[in-house]
XYZ file of C-alpha atoms in Angstrom:
677
model
C -60.764 128.269 231.900
C -61.412 130.889 234.578
C -65.143 131.052 233.892
C -65.679 127.549 235.321
C -64.140 128.590 238.653
C -67.244 130.595 239.560
C -69.517 128.509 241.862
C -72.556 129.957 240.090
C -71.327 128.466 236.797
C -71.219 124.937 238.207
C -74.626 125.390 239.847
C -76.214 126.676 236.632
C -74.674 123.878 234.532
C -76.077 121.252 236.936
C -79.466 122.991 236.850
C -79.478 122.899 233.027
C -78.455 119.220 232.993
C -81.371 118.548 235.365
C -83.781 120.094 232.848
C -82.262 118.050 230.015
C -82.508 114.861 232.113
C -86.208 115.510 232.766
C -86.819 116.192 229.064
C -85.274 112.833 228.094
C -86.521 110.553 230.899
C -89.942 112.145 231.664
C -89.834 111.249 235.410
C -93.080 111.161 237.461
C -93.957 114.259 239.501
C -93.889 112.414 242.843
C -90.403 110.943 242.316
C -89.010 114.326 241.206
C -90.457 116.028 244.291
C -89.111 113.339 246.662
C -85.593 113.598 245.160
C -85.579 117.406 245.549
C -86.757 117.285 249.181
C -84.316 114.500 250.028
C -81.336 116.352 248.547
C -82.297 119.643 250.190
C -82.614 117.879 253.566
C -79.128 116.365 253.246
C -77.789 119.733 252.054
C -79.212 121.486 255.124
C -77.736 118.796 257.394
C -74.292 119.190 255.770
C -74.516 122.988 256.107
C -75.134 122.762 259.870
C -72.115 120.490 260.464
C -69.823 122.015 257.787
C -68.085 124.228 260.382
C -67.190 121.239 262.554
C -65.662 118.846 260.014
C -63.944 119.141 256.606
C -65.852 116.126 255.307
C -69.171 117.966 255.668
C -67.757 120.932 253.709
C -66.950 118.601 250.814
C -70.354 116.922 251.082
C -72.045 120.335 251.200
C -70.426 121.283 247.865
C -71.381 117.941 246.318
C -75.019 118.091 247.461
C -75.288 121.731 246.332
C -74.608 120.533 242.789
C -76.904 117.513 243.179
C -79.674 119.740 244.554
C -79.256 122.090 241.563
C -79.563 119.102 239.242
C -82.745 117.783 240.887
C -84.279 121.269 241.180
C -83.761 121.670 237.422
C -85.338 118.239 236.916
C -88.319 119.117 239.138
C -88.754 122.571 237.551
C -89.436 121.083 234.110
C -91.742 118.389 235.526
C -93.614 120.980 237.636
C -94.114 123.199 234.581
C -95.494 120.316 232.496
C -99.121 121.469 232.251
C -100.291 118.186 230.715
C -99.859 116.491 234.112
C -102.703 118.592 235.544
C -105.874 116.493 235.771
C -108.178 119.061 234.137
C -105.780 119.829 231.295
C -107.648 119.562 227.993
C -105.248 116.875 226.695
C -106.573 114.579 229.435
C -110.223 115.401 228.635
C -110.325 114.811 224.876
C -111.961 111.406 224.467
C -112.419 111.723 220.687
C -110.518 113.820 218.151
C -112.551 113.261 214.977
C -115.656 115.055 216.314
C -116.376 118.703 217.070
C -115.983 119.946 220.628
C -117.417 123.063 222.217
C -114.856 125.117 224.086
C -114.582 128.517 225.725
C -111.231 130.188 225.253
C -109.378 133.473 225.797
C -107.133 134.897 223.052
C -103.607 135.451 224.407
C -101.341 136.056 221.402
C -101.547 136.735 217.657
C -99.485 134.453 215.402
C -98.423 134.809 211.775
C -101.289 133.854 209.473
C -101.108 131.049 206.931
C -102.678 131.122 203.449
C -105.877 129.488 204.735
C -106.082 130.400 208.435
C -105.873 133.264 210.921
C -103.906 131.915 213.888
C -103.852 132.715 217.614
C -102.522 131.256 220.849
C -105.434 130.873 223.250
C -106.117 129.597 226.762
C -108.931 127.095 227.314
C -111.387 127.739 230.180
C -114.156 125.244 229.428
C -114.237 122.125 227.267
C -117.643 120.559 226.579
C -119.052 122.482 229.587
C -116.359 121.115 231.919
C -113.704 123.248 233.600
C -110.488 122.953 231.624
C -106.993 124.377 231.377
C -104.089 124.765 228.927
C -102.727 126.682 225.939
C -103.854 125.827 222.436
C -103.528 127.202 218.895
C -106.768 128.477 217.363
C -106.971 128.299 213.544
C -109.852 130.269 212.013
C -110.461 129.469 208.362
C -110.332 132.629 206.280
C -113.499 133.894 204.620
C -115.286 137.185 204.104
C -116.676 137.073 207.663
C -113.317 136.637 209.448
C -111.756 139.630 211.197
C -108.921 140.394 213.594
C -109.553 139.417 217.223
C -108.098 141.515 220.012
C -106.092 139.916 222.813
C -108.167 139.071 225.872
C -111.307 138.300 223.830
C -113.455 135.472 225.210
C -114.760 133.116 222.528
C -117.105 130.157 222.323
C -115.740 127.860 219.626
C -117.168 124.753 217.973
C -114.381 122.944 216.148
C -112.159 119.890 215.756
C -109.129 119.297 217.965
C -105.881 117.928 216.549
C -103.168 116.834 218.952
C -99.520 117.476 218.120
C -98.086 114.832 215.833
C -94.683 113.594 214.918
C -93.275 114.766 211.554
C -95.047 113.207 208.574
C -91.840 112.953 206.538
C -88.254 111.898 207.310
C -85.876 114.514 208.760
C -88.647 117.102 208.816
C -88.739 119.848 211.468
C -90.645 118.499 214.476
C -93.248 121.257 214.843
C -95.252 119.187 217.337
C -92.285 118.952 219.696
C -91.623 122.675 219.258
C -95.213 123.428 220.338
C -95.005 120.972 223.226
C -91.970 122.829 224.588
C -94.246 125.872 224.731
C -96.902 123.857 226.635
C -99.153 123.714 223.542
C -100.432 120.177 222.959
C -103.158 120.618 220.332
C -104.777 122.910 217.767
C -108.414 123.829 217.079
C -109.696 124.326 213.535
C -112.971 126.214 213.151
C -114.922 128.367 210.693
C -115.648 132.000 211.555
C -119.360 131.093 211.647
C -118.685 128.580 214.456
C -117.201 131.243 216.738
C -119.154 133.513 219.092
C -117.333 136.481 220.607
C -118.304 137.193 224.209
C -118.971 140.654 225.610
C -116.444 140.348 228.438
C -112.733 140.887 227.765
C -109.965 139.502 229.983
C -108.029 142.725 230.663
C -104.547 141.595 231.680
C -101.328 143.571 231.212
C -100.827 141.939 227.786
C -104.284 143.226 226.787
C -103.302 146.816 227.525
C -99.913 146.317 225.825
C -101.710 145.013 222.728
C -104.119 147.969 222.742
C -101.161 150.365 222.927
C -99.372 148.564 220.077
C -102.500 148.681 217.927
C -102.945 152.393 218.640
C -99.344 153.089 217.585
C -99.737 151.026 214.397
C -103.078 152.673 213.518
C -101.603 156.154 213.924
C -98.683 155.259 211.677
C -100.986 153.707 209.059
C -103.230 156.806 209.083
C -100.204 158.877 208.094
C -99.532 156.587 205.104
C -96.440 154.825 206.431
C -95.443 152.386 203.674
C -96.688 148.881 204.572
C -93.425 147.038 203.806
C -91.301 149.432 205.878
C -93.919 149.549 208.645
C -93.774 145.770 209.101
C -89.994 146.019 209.669
C -90.396 148.926 212.156
C -93.008 146.963 214.113
C -90.613 143.995 214.300
C -87.597 146.153 215.216
C -89.215 148.095 218.044
C -92.478 146.377 218.978
C -91.242 142.795 218.553
C -94.138 141.761 216.286
C -93.056 139.853 213.158
C -96.467 138.605 211.982
C -96.796 140.991 209.028
C -93.281 140.745 207.571
C -93.283 139.173 204.114
C -91.308 135.976 203.534
C -89.273 137.789 200.886
C -87.976 140.331 203.433
C -87.243 137.589 205.994
C -85.275 135.628 203.372
C -83.208 138.715 202.503
C -82.314 139.275 206.158
C -81.449 135.589 206.573
C -79.171 135.473 203.529
C -77.475 138.733 204.564
C -76.844 137.419 208.104
C -79.018 140.096 209.729
C -82.141 138.171 210.759
C -81.286 138.894 214.433
C -82.114 142.537 213.734
C -85.803 141.631 213.219
C -86.075 140.058 216.694
C -86.005 142.301 219.748
C -82.877 141.172 221.605
C -79.880 142.438 223.584
C -78.984 144.929 220.854
C -82.362 146.650 221.131
C -82.720 146.435 224.920
C -79.142 147.692 225.390
C -80.031 150.758 223.330
C -83.177 151.330 225.427
C -81.002 151.224 228.569
C -78.575 153.784 227.096
C -81.445 155.989 225.869
C -83.267 156.023 229.242
C -79.968 156.611 231.095
C -79.301 159.615 228.821
C -82.771 161.052 229.536
C -82.244 160.652 233.316
C -78.907 162.512 233.371
C -80.403 165.652 235.011
C -81.242 163.610 238.146
C -78.284 163.956 240.585
C -76.151 160.901 241.362
C -76.948 160.935 245.058
C -78.059 157.812 246.902
C -81.736 158.724 246.460
C -81.147 159.929 242.898
C -79.419 156.697 241.889
C -82.202 154.615 243.464
C -84.828 156.661 241.599
C -82.911 156.255 238.321
C -82.636 152.506 238.866
C -86.384 152.163 239.525
C -87.272 154.236 236.449
C -84.826 152.303 234.227
C -86.101 148.878 235.331
C -89.730 149.984 234.896
C -88.858 151.294 231.407
C -87.050 148.087 230.417
C -89.861 145.802 231.535
C -92.522 148.086 230.030
C -90.659 147.803 226.730
C -90.448 144.016 227.211
C -94.217 143.739 227.800
C -94.912 146.000 224.799
C -92.658 143.750 222.670
C -94.643 140.657 223.685
C -92.275 139.007 226.220
C -90.784 136.559 223.706
C -87.889 134.417 225.055
C -85.257 136.710 223.494
C -86.987 139.770 224.979
C -87.285 138.230 228.463
C -83.639 137.161 228.366
C -82.406 140.586 227.279
C -84.563 142.583 229.694
C -83.604 140.319 232.621
C -79.889 140.565 231.826
C -79.869 144.342 231.359
C -81.889 144.764 234.569
C -78.922 143.239 236.409
C -76.547 145.470 234.430
C -78.619 148.491 235.503
C -78.495 147.373 239.151
C -74.703 147.244 238.956
C -74.501 150.627 237.177
C -76.688 152.647 239.517
C -75.639 150.970 242.753
C -72.011 151.628 241.722
C -70.928 148.031 241.974
C -68.565 146.272 239.606
C -70.413 144.170 237.015
C -69.230 140.652 236.324
C -70.780 140.042 232.925
C -70.527 136.245 233.328
C -72.524 136.437 236.563
C -75.045 138.712 234.860
C -75.527 136.212 232.023
C -75.794 133.253 234.388
C -78.203 134.879 236.840
C -80.492 136.052 234.044
C -80.465 132.560 232.467
C -81.038 130.864 235.816
C -83.992 133.112 236.700
C -85.612 132.678 233.286
C -85.228 128.885 233.324
C -86.468 128.694 236.907
C -89.831 130.121 235.793
C -89.824 128.954 232.161
C -87.576 125.845 231.868
C -88.959 125.074 228.400
C -87.139 128.210 227.111
C -83.985 126.073 227.176
C -85.279 124.299 224.046
C -86.145 127.537 222.240
C -83.812 128.105 219.266
C -83.738 131.871 219.768
C -82.890 131.480 223.461
C -79.997 129.120 222.664
C -78.571 131.317 219.900
C -78.904 134.488 221.990
C -77.017 133.153 225.001
C -74.303 131.461 222.955
C -73.784 134.643 220.901
C -73.557 136.785 224.050
C -71.176 134.375 225.773
C -68.811 134.315 222.787
C -68.926 138.119 222.454
C -67.872 138.457 226.095
C -65.331 135.613 226.011
C -63.861 135.673 222.491
C -64.184 139.296 221.307
C -61.329 140.634 223.519
C -59.022 137.987 222.002
C -60.009 138.943 218.438
C -59.765 142.642 219.259
C -56.187 142.226 220.507
C -55.028 140.993 217.065
C -54.802 144.606 215.858
C -54.913 147.999 217.593
C -56.252 150.776 215.300
C -54.797 154.270 215.612
C -57.991 156.360 215.422
C -61.491 156.198 216.898
C -63.358 155.679 213.620
C -61.215 152.682 212.658
C -61.529 151.343 216.232
C -65.341 151.629 216.010
C -65.548 149.569 212.820
C -62.894 147.104 214.045
C -65.007 146.512 217.170
C -68.055 145.817 214.976
C -66.055 143.275 212.955
C -64.633 141.489 216.026
C -68.030 141.402 217.770
C -69.639 140.013 214.596
C -66.994 137.316 214.183
C -67.145 136.361 217.885
C -70.944 135.960 217.732
C -70.852 134.050 214.425
C -68.094 131.679 215.572
C -70.202 130.841 218.619
C -73.478 130.372 216.762
C -72.046 128.860 213.552
C -72.503 125.128 214.483
C -75.941 125.678 216.019
C -77.152 127.711 213.008
C -76.071 124.998 210.571
C -77.582 122.268 212.780
C -81.011 123.965 212.805
C -81.115 125.769 209.447
C -78.459 123.987 207.297
C -77.244 127.309 205.895
C -74.774 130.059 206.766
C -74.477 133.666 205.471
C -70.882 134.261 204.327
C -71.207 138.074 204.161
C -72.448 138.572 207.750
C -69.515 140.867 208.642
C -70.192 143.146 205.634
C -73.843 143.401 206.698
C -72.968 144.264 210.291
C -70.387 146.903 209.310
C -72.996 148.675 207.197
C -76.204 148.270 209.221
C -75.119 148.513 212.878
C -74.217 152.227 212.689
C -77.520 152.817 210.850
C -79.462 150.744 213.350
C -78.566 153.016 216.269
C -80.026 155.988 214.389
C -83.110 154.026 213.278
C -83.811 152.818 216.836
C -83.400 156.348 218.233
C -85.809 157.834 215.681
C -88.135 154.830 215.957
C -88.491 155.012 219.739
C -89.353 158.731 219.541
C -91.889 158.134 216.738
C -93.498 155.277 218.699
C -93.730 157.352 221.902
C -95.375 160.201 220.016
C -97.741 157.832 218.180
C -98.734 156.329 221.551
C -100.155 159.749 222.560
C -101.846 160.170 219.163
C -99.285 162.611 217.803
C -97.280 162.047 214.638
C -94.694 164.538 213.401
C -94.589 163.948 209.661
C -90.928 164.937 208.949
C -89.678 162.517 211.636
C -92.061 159.819 210.384
C -90.775 160.162 206.807
C -87.164 160.118 208.012
C -87.859 156.792 209.772
C -89.650 155.397 206.694
C -86.794 156.332 204.318
C -84.211 154.967 206.782
C -85.970 151.588 206.856
C -86.338 151.669 203.057
C -82.600 152.291 202.704
C -81.827 149.554 205.266
C -83.972 147.048 203.334
C -82.223 148.004 200.079
C -78.792 147.366 201.616
C -79.938 144.038 203.047
C -81.429 143.004 199.687
C -78.202 144.001 197.915
C -76.030 141.903 200.249
C -78.505 138.994 200.021
C -78.320 139.126 196.207
C -74.797 137.637 196.344
C -76.232 134.139 196.643
C -72.880 132.456 196.025
C -71.829 133.599 199.514
C -74.800 131.892 201.166
C -73.762 128.339 202.033
C -76.934 126.241 201.792
C -77.879 122.633 202.447
C -74.968 121.943 204.837
C -75.611 118.685 206.785
C -74.773 118.548 210.487
C -75.988 115.946 212.991
C -75.933 116.118 216.805
C -72.576 114.355 217.169
C -70.972 116.712 214.666
C -72.541 119.668 216.499
C -70.934 118.706 219.816
C -67.655 117.871 218.067
C -67.613 121.347 216.474
C -68.086 123.010 219.851
C -65.384 120.820 221.401
C -62.981 122.013 218.689
C -64.022 125.677 218.986
C -63.673 125.748 222.782
C -60.357 123.879 222.842
C -58.908 126.092 220.068
C -59.938 129.338 221.810
C -58.572 128.147 225.167
C -55.269 127.325 223.438
C -55.138 130.694 221.630
C -55.787 132.575 224.866
C -52.866 130.959 226.676
C -50.911 128.502 224.464
C -49.428 125.405 226.098
C -48.367 122.047 224.696
C -51.129 120.240 226.635
C -53.846 122.565 225.260
C -52.471 122.115 221.745
C -52.752 118.321 222.113
C -56.371 118.681 223.251
C -57.092 120.868 220.196
C -55.567 118.261 217.841
C -57.557 115.583 219.650
C -60.761 117.627 219.046
C -59.900 117.897 215.326
C -59.480 114.118 215.117
C -62.819 113.562 216.890
C -64.596 115.905 214.451
C -63.031 114.107 211.484
C -63.984 110.673 212.834
C -67.573 111.776 213.484
C -67.834 113.252 209.966
C -66.377 110.077 208.405
C -68.738 107.886 210.421
C -71.758 109.972 209.304
C -70.674 109.733 205.673
C -69.892 105.997 205.950
C -73.255 105.163 207.552
C -74.968 107.092 204.757
C -73.012 105.246 202.053
C -74.039 101.858 203.468
C -77.742 102.522 203.805
C -80.562 101.599 201.444
C -84.249 102.364 201.887
C -87.556 102.675 200.049
C -89.728 105.576 201.267
C -93.281 106.640 200.493
C -93.607 110.301 201.514
C -96.712 111.960 202.899
C -97.573 114.758 200.448
C -101.035 116.035 199.596
C -102.052 115.702 195.933
C -98.692 114.172 195.002
C -97.197 110.692 195.242
C -93.502 110.844 196.096
C -91.427 107.662 196.301
C -87.656 107.500 196.765
C -85.333 104.520 196.310
C -82.042 105.161 198.019
C -78.776 103.263 197.752
C -75.917 104.931 199.603
C -75.753 108.600 198.618
C -77.733 108.086 195.373
C -81.502 108.536 195.255
C -83.982 107.661 192.514
C -87.014 109.948 192.720
C -90.374 108.617 191.518
C -93.203 111.146 191.258
C -95.425 113.092 188.869
C -94.290 115.760 186.399
C -95.013 118.767 188.644
C -92.768 117.473 191.451
C -90.005 116.392 189.088
C -89.879 119.872 187.538
C -89.837 121.762 190.867
C -87.592 119.434 192.837
C -85.200 122.223 193.899
C -88.033 124.047 195.714
C -89.448 120.973 197.452
C -88.654 121.385 201.166
C -89.854 117.873 202.067
C -87.288 116.247 199.779
C -84.557 118.795 200.494
C -84.662 118.081 204.255
C -84.304 114.355 203.567
C -81.443 114.757 201.068
C -79.435 117.168 203.253
C -79.803 115.139 206.451
C -78.721 111.915 204.721
C -75.800 113.302 202.658
C -77.361 112.157 199.398
C -78.336 113.496 195.973
C -80.946 112.679 193.358
C -79.400 110.523 190.650
C -82.490 109.864 188.506
C -86.035 111.184 188.147
C -88.825 108.879 187.020
C -92.591 108.874 186.639
C -94.252 106.535 189.154
C -94.597 102.997 187.743
C -96.855 100.141 188.855
C -94.267 97.706 190.179
C -91.104 98.014 192.292
C -88.676 95.519 193.783
C -86.748 96.368 196.933
C -84.776 94.008 199.226
C -86.541 90.898 197.887
C -89.945 92.519 198.340
C -92.432 93.190 195.571
C -94.326 96.516 195.838
C -97.437 96.903 193.670
C -98.906 100.378 193.112
C -102.593 100.787 192.329
C -103.495 104.302 191.120
C -106.695 106.051 189.980
C -106.956 103.700 186.962
C -107.605 100.778 189.370
C -105.607 98.524 187.022
C -103.486 95.774 188.544
C -102.048 92.435 187.442
C -103.762 89.451 189.031
C -100.744 87.228 188.458
C -98.532 89.429 190.608
C -98.424 88.478 194.267
C -97.036 91.560 195.986
C -95.661 91.797 199.496
C -96.793 95.437 199.789
C -99.710 97.175 198.059
C -99.472 100.975 197.750
C -102.745 102.731 196.885
C -102.604 106.262 195.408
C -104.911 108.854 193.829
C -108.212 107.389 195.119
C -108.905 104.402 192.833
C -112.386 102.863 192.988
C -111.056 99.679 194.529
C -112.815 96.860 196.341
C -110.147 95.471 198.663
C -112.293 92.510 199.741
C -112.460 91.285 196.141
C -108.730 91.898 195.691
C -107.849 89.944 198.863
C -109.656 86.886 197.442
C -107.045 86.818 194.656
C -104.005 87.352 196.926
C -103.253 88.708 200.367
C -100.324 91.128 200.709
C -98.290 91.408 203.904
C -99.000 95.148 204.116
C -101.306 97.783 202.614
C -100.068 101.395 202.387
C -102.112 104.469 201.394
C -100.641 107.936 200.861
C -102.104 111.444 201.187
C -103.437 111.542 197.596
C -106.474 109.442 198.543
C -109.939 110.555 199.705
C -110.469 110.234 203.466
C -113.698 108.254 203.014
C -111.886 105.723 200.822
C -109.055 105.401 203.358
C -111.552 104.757 206.149
C -113.243 101.957 204.185
C -109.923 100.336 203.218
C -108.741 100.496 206.816
C -111.885 98.661 207.979
C -111.371 95.953 205.358
C -107.724 95.427 206.336
C -108.689 95.183 209.988
C -111.189 92.417 209.142
C -108.599 90.536 207.102
C -105.908 91.145 209.772
C -103.574 92.781 207.262
C -101.345 95.614 208.576
C -102.535 98.985 207.286
C -100.343 102.104 207.039
C -101.983 105.474 206.367
C -99.292 108.150 205.808
C -101.692 110.947 206.812
C -102.069 109.282 210.214
C -98.725 107.526 210.817
C -96.425 109.568 208.588
C -94.089 108.292 205.869
C -93.730 104.577 205.114
C -90.236 103.093 204.951
C -88.741 99.755 203.974
């Protein structure tokens, strides 16, 4: 594989492994710093003597890779804000009381049903200097209104640190936030927030003001709300107002990447700006001027789009492409990809764990590496056929590369992705061209109605096509299980097969067959371990008791009528079933007594009725019964008491105190997550 012969490839791979090592081992700051300095010192020593002896040349290469590894390790540790002494996570002594904090609004997030949500930066916590990013949740009421970026607020509210998932195989949202250096959330009422007079006017503040001006001007001219939300996502990179219905349609049609500003959009901006700068002569000064204007335009667009990981990656990469274009130097696309990734991770190493960042780079790599091979299968005879053939091969190359990762994260795959891309990519170029012009005019408070309506109808037509493709639900492969070992096995097979197809040899064919066997063994092992597993789980679900008894791939679901009727829409259960290769065999209403692995589980519900003769090993309390545990413990003492999320918090607190006195283990699912036997 020629790609691996580039020294930059080896250096970048070692750098990435260093980040991964730091993420797993969590090394102390001092040790990471010492290892970096030590390796750099040896590297410098080897460099000085490398001209005198061959041994030092070899050692120089080795310590270059080691230094890259430890720099990657140190970069993640250095960017861990929670290690800073005045970080708010180190100052919160109590979480169940209100704290007074002063914060600055930095980013608007998608609202939930109950809360308006923002990413904010803490300045003061309980009148002490503080630091760190946090999510601000403002409970919706008639007094709540949109806050502009840069606003300084005084907030009185409760802090909640990131938690592990409350239910098995659930998406770890706490870890996702932690990778973005967000370690807690504040919940407050609008009445507990005071907006300061001063505004922190950074570049993101002015970008937000410009975005809001553009959106206001479009709204004034009666741009349809549904289509406007898609335009704002396509060009301004803001997805907060897109309805879940539209997002689902784009997901099922295999076009969700269109809604995120990425290489497709930034590449068009580069082409558009280059076209506008054609009148400038291609002299040395002219080329330098063009390059400066292009890079300024790209990064201005990136700032306007909110500098999301996909935007930063795309703008960085195309900046290097522009440098190669205007300085008339040959562009090695692999180097461009690697340098952009290396620079981004050097400043934001946590981007490595961002799903969008991973999918973007893998898709781009496979387009560059695999698309020429797919394109060579057939050579069309005219330009129109060639154009659509290129779209198909690019789509397949990107989907082959991202297929395992998409299933691993989302457990679904759109089967009609190539149909979607054939139809929408030609349209998208026109929509982006019209959209950029409309946005530029709206930025200077001018809206030309015919052009505005053309953009609105184009988006309407695009949404209709997407909805039509998404309506073929039989082509959307859902609930596909894939664990980490299967993920890596899939990529081993894909890489070995492509390497063999590019230049077939007997040795490469053997490696490909070996990869197939590994994938089969991993899949069999996953299925076998599932078949030989049994467990009793009490889920954490507000207002509903959910209990599952699993034996192999068969699950008995115990719950109330509402859950039993809507089981197909229950994401908590679906995640568990998909990840464990199992299905629901029976559905039952919750009973008062269960037996599992020689343990007796007694359930006490709102009726507070229980059998005194039963001596349970585990007591499960649900639906807030008026229960005196002290009196109950005089009759018999269980080995464990479990309460789920259907109980009142005041009751749980009292029961917890009683269990602590009696030295009986107490498990609260709202605090510790699901309970499992």
